Amino acid sequence: MANVTVIGAQWGDEGKGKIVDWLAERADVVVRFQGGHNAGHTLVVGDNVYKLSLLPSGIVRGTLSVIGNGVVLDPWHFKEEVAKLAGQGVIITPENLQIAETCPLILPFHRDLDGLREDASGAGKIGTTRRGIGPAYEDKVGRRAIRVCDLAHLDDLGPQVDRLTAHHDALRAGFGEPPVDREALMAELRAIADFILPYARPVWLTLNEAKKRGDRILFEGAQGVLLDVDHGTYPFVTSSNTIAGTAAGGSGLGPSAVGFVLGIVKAYTTRVGSGPFPSELEDEIGQRLGERGHEFGTVTGRKRRCGWFDAVLVRQSVAVSGVTGIALTKLDVLDGFDELKICTGYRIGDRHYDYLPAHSQDQAKAEAVYETIEGWQDTTAGARSWAELPAQAIKYIRRIEELIGCPVTLVSTSPQRDDTILVRDPFAD
């Protein structure tokens, strides 16, 4: 049985939470391998709605869940999220949740710096969640980070804190802010350490043992390929690599463990925050998509920008992330449209492109070239087989497959986990 890696193949918010939950019931382990609590995964299980930011979606099902070394961890948010889920009846213990002992920590001054930078950017705002994700990753690659394992050695942390605060004090001074309060920082770390440390494990060892047993491992990506720091619409991207290959480095398993790569794709396109969006609709159709799709960010609550399906961008995501099959979500949002459009290329000045150029100025000038396809009036909501879909909806799906060069593996027709059409079983490959 194959492992499965789930990634977003657009700008995030594609409905990964439901798909991961649907798959997690059949997995033995679920792993988060990048990002932080800037993720927003909503799970609808019966009458219960669970909103996760940091914890792997498998935790709701009681599946062994792992936060890998590629994640940046806010320990205080972690405690809050555990308490929130406990209030919904989800019991979380070190028996069903492990945190990589090498995870870098998001500290209070990371959140401060994130907000200060964004406020000072004016029209150049990136659109971050202001949760300290980017600054924490900067300290990781700058070899200044405090990691989960350091919480067990706080009395020896002095030189490391010196180096870390020297860097941040200089940055804070540039914004007219006082230096980091070292005593307060150490007090906060001591207060949270006893809560975090029981979950700390060498998760690379846990996962390699699971692999040897033949356990089914589900890797859960956050954000989307178009927000990848290398392959996304830079600089309007997140601070981590969101492609499937990151599952290997961000978990401690080799590339051979990635398995079937399932790219999650909405039947239309959305984006939160700033950045290029060639197929965006700033009219009543875009508003209709947003209202019907309930397009508000799980983490930020920000209204999402909406537009037609962009086959060019999804084709790029399929290529750079090695996607094996697509899970198409929110098909029901398109019910009732007389006609639908699919972006098949871009026009920038006199040139036609079948990919999105790398430079932000070119991206901003890109005009979508559309193909029009007939819509359908019957409902797809709740469909669980091809026979329940209108013929024109099937034609729409087939055309998407042709344009992106990748088969559709799953079709989601509502937020409910069982309203899913299984075309190909990712775990069976």
PDB file of C-alpha atoms in Angstrom, residues 160-335:
ATOM      1  CA  GLN A 160      22.044  31.091  22.201  1.00  0.00           C
ATOM      2  CA  VAL A 161      19.658  33.704  23.578  1.00  0.00           C
ATOM      3  CA  ASP A 162      22.461  36.282  23.385  1.00  0.00           C
ATOM      4  CA  ARG A 163      22.906  35.629  19.681  1.00  0.00           C
ATOM      5  CA  LEU A 164      19.191  35.571  18.976  1.00  0.00           C
ATOM      6  CA  THR A 165      18.322  38.741  20.872  1.00  0.00           C
ATOM      7  CA  ALA A 166      21.318  40.656  19.457  1.00  0.00           C
ATOM      8  CA  HIS A 167      19.855  40.086  16.008  1.00  0.00           C
ATOM      9  CA  HIS A 168      16.308  41.017  16.985  1.00  0.00           C
ATOM     10  CA  ASP A 169      17.265  43.993  19.149  1.00  0.00           C
ATOM     11  CA  ALA A 170      18.898  45.590  16.102  1.00  0.00           C
ATOM     12  CA  LEU A 171      15.782  44.976  14.010  1.00  0.00           C
ATOM     13  CA  ARG A 172      13.489  46.286  16.730  1.00  0.00           C
ATOM     14  CA  ALA A 173      15.596  49.424  17.141  1.00  0.00           C
ATOM     15  CA  GLY A 174      15.020  50.190  13.474  1.00  0.00           C
ATOM     16  CA  PHE A 175      11.276  50.279  14.181  1.00  0.00           C
ATOM     17  CA  GLY A 176      11.724  52.355  17.346  1.00  0.00           C
ATOM     18  CA  GLU A 177      10.877  49.374  19.576  1.00  0.00           C
ATOM     19  CA  PRO A 178      12.628  48.499  22.863  1.00  0.00           C
ATOM     20  CA  PRO A 179      14.980  45.492  23.094  1.00  0.00           C
ATOM     21  CA  VAL A 180      13.649  41.995  23.765  1.00  0.00           C
ATOM     22  CA  ASP A 181      12.917  41.473  27.460  1.00  0.00           C
ATOM     23  CA  ARG A 182      15.150  38.472  28.071  1.00  0.00           C
ATOM     24  CA  GLU A 183      13.880  37.782  31.583  1.00  0.00           C
ATOM     25  CA  ALA A 184      10.282  37.781  30.408  1.00  0.00           C
ATOM     26  CA  LEU A 185      11.187  35.505  27.467  1.00  0.00           C
ATOM     27  CA  MET A 186      12.927  32.968  29.705  1.00  0.00           C
ATOM     28  CA  ALA A 187      10.019  33.047  32.162  1.00  0.00           C
ATOM     29  CA  GLU A 188       7.553  32.338  29.341  1.00  0.00           C
ATOM     30  CA  LEU A 189       9.689  29.468  28.052  1.00  0.00           C
ATOM     31  CA  ARG A 190       9.972  27.934  31.516  1.00  0.00           C
ATOM     32  CA  ALA A 191       6.209  28.191  31.963  1.00  0.00           C
ATOM     33  CA  ILE A 192       5.395  26.431  28.689  1.00  0.00           C
ATOM     34  CA  ALA A 193       8.212  23.851  28.654  1.00  0.00           C
ATOM     35  CA  ASP A 194       6.475  21.280  30.858  1.00  0.00           C
ATOM     36  CA  PHE A 195       3.438  21.290  28.561  1.00  0.00           C
ATOM     37  CA  ILE A 196       5.422  20.863  25.335  1.00  0.00           C
ATOM     38  CA  LEU A 197       8.200  18.447  26.298  1.00  0.00           C
ATOM     39  CA  PRO A 198       6.034  15.327  26.840  1.00  0.00           C
ATOM     40  CA  TYR A 199       5.109  15.501  23.131  1.00  0.00           C
ATOM     41  CA  ALA A 200       8.735  15.920  21.952  1.00  0.00           C
ATOM     42  CA  ARG A 201      10.145  12.909  20.116  1.00  0.00           C
ATOM     43  CA  PRO A 202      12.748  11.976  17.487  1.00  0.00           C
ATOM     44  CA  VAL A 203       9.896  11.704  14.997  1.00  0.00           C
ATOM     45  CA  TRP A 204      12.237  10.686  12.186  1.00  0.00           C
ATOM     46  CA  LEU A 205      12.696   7.476  14.164  1.00  0.00           C
ATOM     47  CA  THR A 206       8.951   7.042  14.741  1.00  0.00           C
ATOM     48  CA  LEU A 207       8.253   7.506  11.037  1.00  0.00           C
ATOM     49  CA  ASN A 208      11.049   5.260   9.817  1.00  0.00           C
ATOM     50  CA  GLU A 209       9.816   2.493  12.117  1.00  0.00           C
ATOM     51  CA  ALA A 210       6.292   3.019  10.763  1.00  0.00           C
ATOM     52  CA  LYS A 211       7.657   2.763   7.235  1.00  0.00           C
ATOM     53  CA  LYS A 212       9.437  -0.516   8.034  1.00  0.00           C
ATOM     54  CA  ARG A 213       6.180  -1.943   9.409  1.00  0.00           C
ATOM     55  CA  GLY A 214       4.414  -1.058   6.189  1.00  0.00           C
ATOM     56  CA  ASP A 215       2.149   1.477   7.905  1.00  0.00           C
ATOM     57  CA  ARG A 216       0.243   3.861   5.655  1.00  0.00           C
ATOM     58  CA  ILE A 217       1.623   7.376   6.147  1.00  0.00           C
ATOM     59  CA  LEU A 218      -0.352  10.441   5.099  1.00  0.00           C
ATOM     60  CA  PHE A 219       1.651  13.651   4.666  1.00  0.00           C
ATOM     61  CA  GLU A 220      -0.452  16.788   5.103  1.00  0.00           C
ATOM     62  CA  GLY A 221       0.760  19.937   3.371  1.00  0.00           C
ATOM     63  CA  ALA A 222      -0.279  23.464   4.286  1.00  0.00           C
ATOM     64  CA  GLN A 223      -0.895  26.501   2.049  1.00  0.00           C
ATOM     65  CA  GLY A 224      -0.470  25.745  -1.683  1.00  0.00           C
ATOM     66  CA  VAL A 225       2.155  25.308  -4.390  1.00  0.00           C
ATOM     67  CA  LEU A 226       1.549  28.816  -5.732  1.00  0.00           C
ATOM     68  CA  LEU A 227       2.640  30.115  -2.301  1.00  0.00           C
ATOM     69  CA  ASP A 228       5.886  28.097  -2.355  1.00  0.00           C
ATOM     70  CA  VAL A 229       8.872  30.326  -1.552  1.00  0.00           C
ATOM     71  CA  ASP A 230      10.691  29.066  -4.680  1.00  0.00           C
ATOM     72  CA  HIS A 231       7.903  28.145  -7.099  1.00  0.00           C
ATOM     73  CA  GLY A 232       5.115  30.527  -6.097  1.00  0.00           C
ATOM     74  CA  THR A 233       4.189  34.108  -7.045  1.00  0.00           C
ATOM     75  CA  TYR A 234       7.201  35.608  -5.240  1.00  0.00           C
ATOM     76  CA  PRO A 235       7.344  37.776  -3.148  1.00  0.00           C
ATOM     77  CA  PHE A 236       3.664  37.194  -2.378  1.00  0.00           C
ATOM     78  CA  VAL A 237       4.353  33.745  -0.966  1.00  0.00           C
ATOM     79  CA  THR A 238       4.716  31.930   2.336  1.00  0.00           C
ATOM     80  CA  SER A 239       8.103  31.322   3.991  1.00  0.00           C
ATOM     81  CA  SER A 240       8.391  27.579   3.383  1.00  0.00           C
ATOM     82  CA  ASN A 241       8.498  25.141   0.492  1.00  0.00           C
ATOM     83  CA  THR A 242       4.979  23.821   0.008  1.00  0.00           C
ATOM     84  CA  ILE A 243       5.688  21.325  -2.777  1.00  0.00           C
ATOM     85  CA  ALA A 244       5.401  17.580  -2.209  1.00  0.00           C
ATOM     86  CA  GLY A 245       9.164  17.052  -2.119  1.00  0.00           C
ATOM     87  CA  THR A 246       9.279  18.929   1.182  1.00  0.00           C
ATOM     88  CA  ALA A 247       7.485  16.012   2.846  1.00  0.00           C
ATOM     89  CA  ALA A 248      10.784  14.121   2.822  1.00  0.00           C
ATOM     90  CA  GLY A 249      12.987  16.806   4.382  1.00  0.00           C
ATOM     91  CA  GLY A 250      10.284  18.139   6.674  1.00  0.00           C
ATOM     92  CA  SER A 251       9.572  14.785   8.283  1.00  0.00           C
ATOM     93  CA  GLY A 252      12.846  12.854   8.353  1.00  0.00           C
ATOM     94  CA  LEU A 253      11.849  10.284   5.756  1.00  0.00           C
ATOM     95  CA  GLY A 254      13.574   9.936   2.401  1.00  0.00           C
ATOM     96  CA  PRO A 255      12.050  10.920  -0.955  1.00  0.00           C
ATOM     97  CA  SER A 256      10.901   7.352  -1.604  1.00  0.00           C
ATOM     98  CA  ALA A 257       8.354   7.710   1.206  1.00  0.00           C
ATOM     99  CA  VAL A 258       6.378  10.534  -0.454  1.00  0.00           C
ATOM    100  CA  GLY A 259       4.265   8.050  -2.426  1.00  0.00           C
ATOM    101  CA  PHE A 260       1.113   9.100  -4.283  1.00  0.00           C
ATOM    102  CA  VAL A 261       0.988  12.907  -4.569  1.00  0.00           C
ATOM    103  CA  LEU A 262      -2.594  14.175  -4.356  1.00  0.00           C
ATOM    104  CA  GLY A 263      -3.011  17.795  -5.413  1.00  0.00           C
ATOM    105  CA  ILE A 264      -6.105  19.527  -4.021  1.00  0.00           C
ATOM    106  CA  VAL A 265      -7.729  21.930  -6.462  1.00  0.00           C
ATOM    107  CA  LYS A 266     -10.913  23.992  -6.266  1.00  0.00           C
ATOM    108  CA  ALA A 267     -13.227  23.920  -9.272  1.00  0.00           C
ATOM    109  CA  TYR A 268     -12.552  27.676  -9.467  1.00  0.00           C
ATOM    110  CA  THR A 269      -9.709  29.804  -8.073  1.00  0.00           C
ATOM    111  CA  THR A 270      -9.318  31.838  -4.886  1.00  0.00           C
ATOM    112  CA  ARG A 271      -6.560  33.815  -3.233  1.00  0.00           C
ATOM    113  CA  VAL A 272      -6.215  35.579   0.132  1.00  0.00           C
ATOM    114  CA  GLY A 273      -4.158  38.741   0.444  1.00  0.00           C
ATOM    115  CA  SER A 274      -1.939  40.521  -2.053  1.00  0.00           C
ATOM    116  CA  GLY A 275      -0.350  39.262  -5.238  1.00  0.00           C
ATOM    117  CA  PRO A 276      -1.128  38.541  -8.890  1.00  0.00           C
ATOM    118  CA  PHE A 277      -4.343  36.753  -9.831  1.00  0.00           C
ATOM    119  CA  PRO A 278      -4.891  36.750 -13.627  1.00  0.00           C
ATOM    120  CA  SER A 279      -8.325  35.103 -13.572  1.00  0.00           C
ATOM    121  CA  GLU A 280      -9.736  37.202 -10.708  1.00  0.00           C
ATOM    122  CA  LEU A 281     -13.334  38.377 -11.107  1.00  0.00           C
ATOM    123  CA  GLU A 282     -14.093  41.738  -9.518  1.00  0.00           C
ATOM    124  CA  ASP A 283     -17.754  41.650 -10.528  1.00  0.00           C
ATOM    125  CA  GLU A 284     -21.022  40.002  -9.568  1.00  0.00           C
ATOM    126  CA  ILE A 285     -19.753  36.590 -10.715  1.00  0.00           C
ATOM    127  CA  GLY A 286     -16.773  36.809  -8.396  1.00  0.00           C
ATOM    128  CA  GLN A 287     -19.074  37.902  -5.593  1.00  0.00           C
ATOM    129  CA  ARG A 288     -21.403  34.992  -6.345  1.00  0.00           C
ATOM    130  CA  LEU A 289     -18.525  32.506  -6.158  1.00  0.00           C
ATOM    131  CA  GLY A 290     -17.398  33.978  -2.846  1.00  0.00           C
ATOM    132  CA  GLU A 291     -20.852  33.900  -1.289  1.00  0.00           C
ATOM    133  CA  ARG A 292     -21.714  30.390  -2.466  1.00  0.00           C
ATOM    134  CA  GLY A 293     -18.281  29.054  -1.538  1.00  0.00           C
ATOM    135  CA  HIS A 294     -18.215  30.806   1.867  1.00  0.00           C
ATOM    136  CA  GLU A 295     -14.833  32.186   0.925  1.00  0.00           C
ATOM    137  CA  PHE A 296     -13.412  33.561   4.138  1.00  0.00           C
ATOM    138  CA  GLY A 297     -10.015  32.525   5.541  1.00  0.00           C
ATOM    139  CA  THR A 298     -10.141  29.945   8.337  1.00  0.00           C
ATOM    140  CA  VAL A 299      -7.176  31.558  10.115  1.00  0.00           C
ATOM    141  CA  THR A 300      -7.569  35.260   9.312  1.00  0.00           C
ATOM    142  CA  GLY A 301     -11.260  35.611   8.489  1.00  0.00           C
ATOM    143  CA  ARG A 302     -10.221  37.682   5.471  1.00  0.00           C
ATOM    144  CA  LYS A 303     -12.450  37.619   2.407  1.00  0.00           C
ATOM    145  CA  ARG A 304     -10.931  35.576  -0.406  1.00  0.00           C
ATOM    146  CA  ARG A 305     -10.564  36.918  -3.914  1.00  0.00           C
ATOM    147  CA  CYS A 306     -12.376  34.684  -6.437  1.00  0.00           C
ATOM    148  CA  GLY A 307     -12.011  33.915 -10.112  1.00  0.00           C
ATOM    149  CA  TRP A 308     -12.359  31.331 -12.848  1.00  0.00           C
ATOM    150  CA  PHE A 309     -10.354  28.108 -12.835  1.00  0.00           C
ATOM    151  CA  ASP A 310      -6.774  28.787 -13.956  1.00  0.00           C
ATOM    152  CA  ALA A 311      -5.534  25.670 -15.767  1.00  0.00           C
ATOM    153  CA  VAL A 312      -2.150  27.247 -16.504  1.00  0.00           C
ATOM    154  CA  LEU A 313      -1.248  27.681 -12.859  1.00  0.00           C
ATOM    155  CA  VAL A 314      -2.520  24.252 -11.860  1.00  0.00           C
ATOM    156  CA  ARG A 315      -0.509  22.715 -14.706  1.00  0.00           C
ATOM    157  CA  GLN A 316       2.594  24.414 -13.290  1.00  0.00           C
ATOM    158  CA  SER A 317       1.781  23.086  -9.815  1.00  0.00           C
ATOM    159  CA  VAL A 318       1.358  19.577 -11.191  1.00  0.00           C
ATOM    160  CA  ALA A 319       4.765  19.805 -12.854  1.00  0.00           C
ATOM    161  CA  VAL A 320       6.871  21.266 -10.033  1.00  0.00           C
ATOM    162  CA  SER A 321       5.288  19.101  -7.349  1.00  0.00           C
ATOM    163  CA  GLY A 322       5.072  15.818  -9.222  1.00  0.00           C
ATOM    164  CA  VAL A 323       1.319  15.498  -8.688  1.00  0.00           C
ATOM    165  CA  THR A 324      -0.032  12.005  -9.398  1.00  0.00           C
ATOM    166  CA  GLY A 325      -3.739  12.833  -9.223  1.00  0.00           C
ATOM    167  CA  ILE A 326      -6.082  15.725  -8.441  1.00  0.00           C
ATOM    168  CA  ALA A 327      -8.829  16.022  -5.847  1.00  0.00           C
ATOM    169  CA  LEU A 328     -11.333  18.519  -7.259  1.00  0.00           C
ATOM    170  CA  THR A 329     -13.278  20.322  -4.519  1.00  0.00           C
ATOM    171  CA  LYS A 330     -16.276  22.658  -4.329  1.00  0.00           C
ATOM    172  CA  LEU A 331     -17.736  21.534  -7.647  1.00  0.00           C
ATOM    173  CA  ASP A 332     -21.194  22.316  -6.260  1.00  0.00           C
ATOM    174  CA  VAL A 333     -20.349  26.043  -6.077  1.00  0.00           C
ATOM    175  CA  LEU A 334     -20.534  26.128  -9.876  1.00  0.00           C
ATOM    176  CA  ASP A 335     -24.097  24.750 -10.016  1.00  0.00           C
TER     177      ASP A 335
END
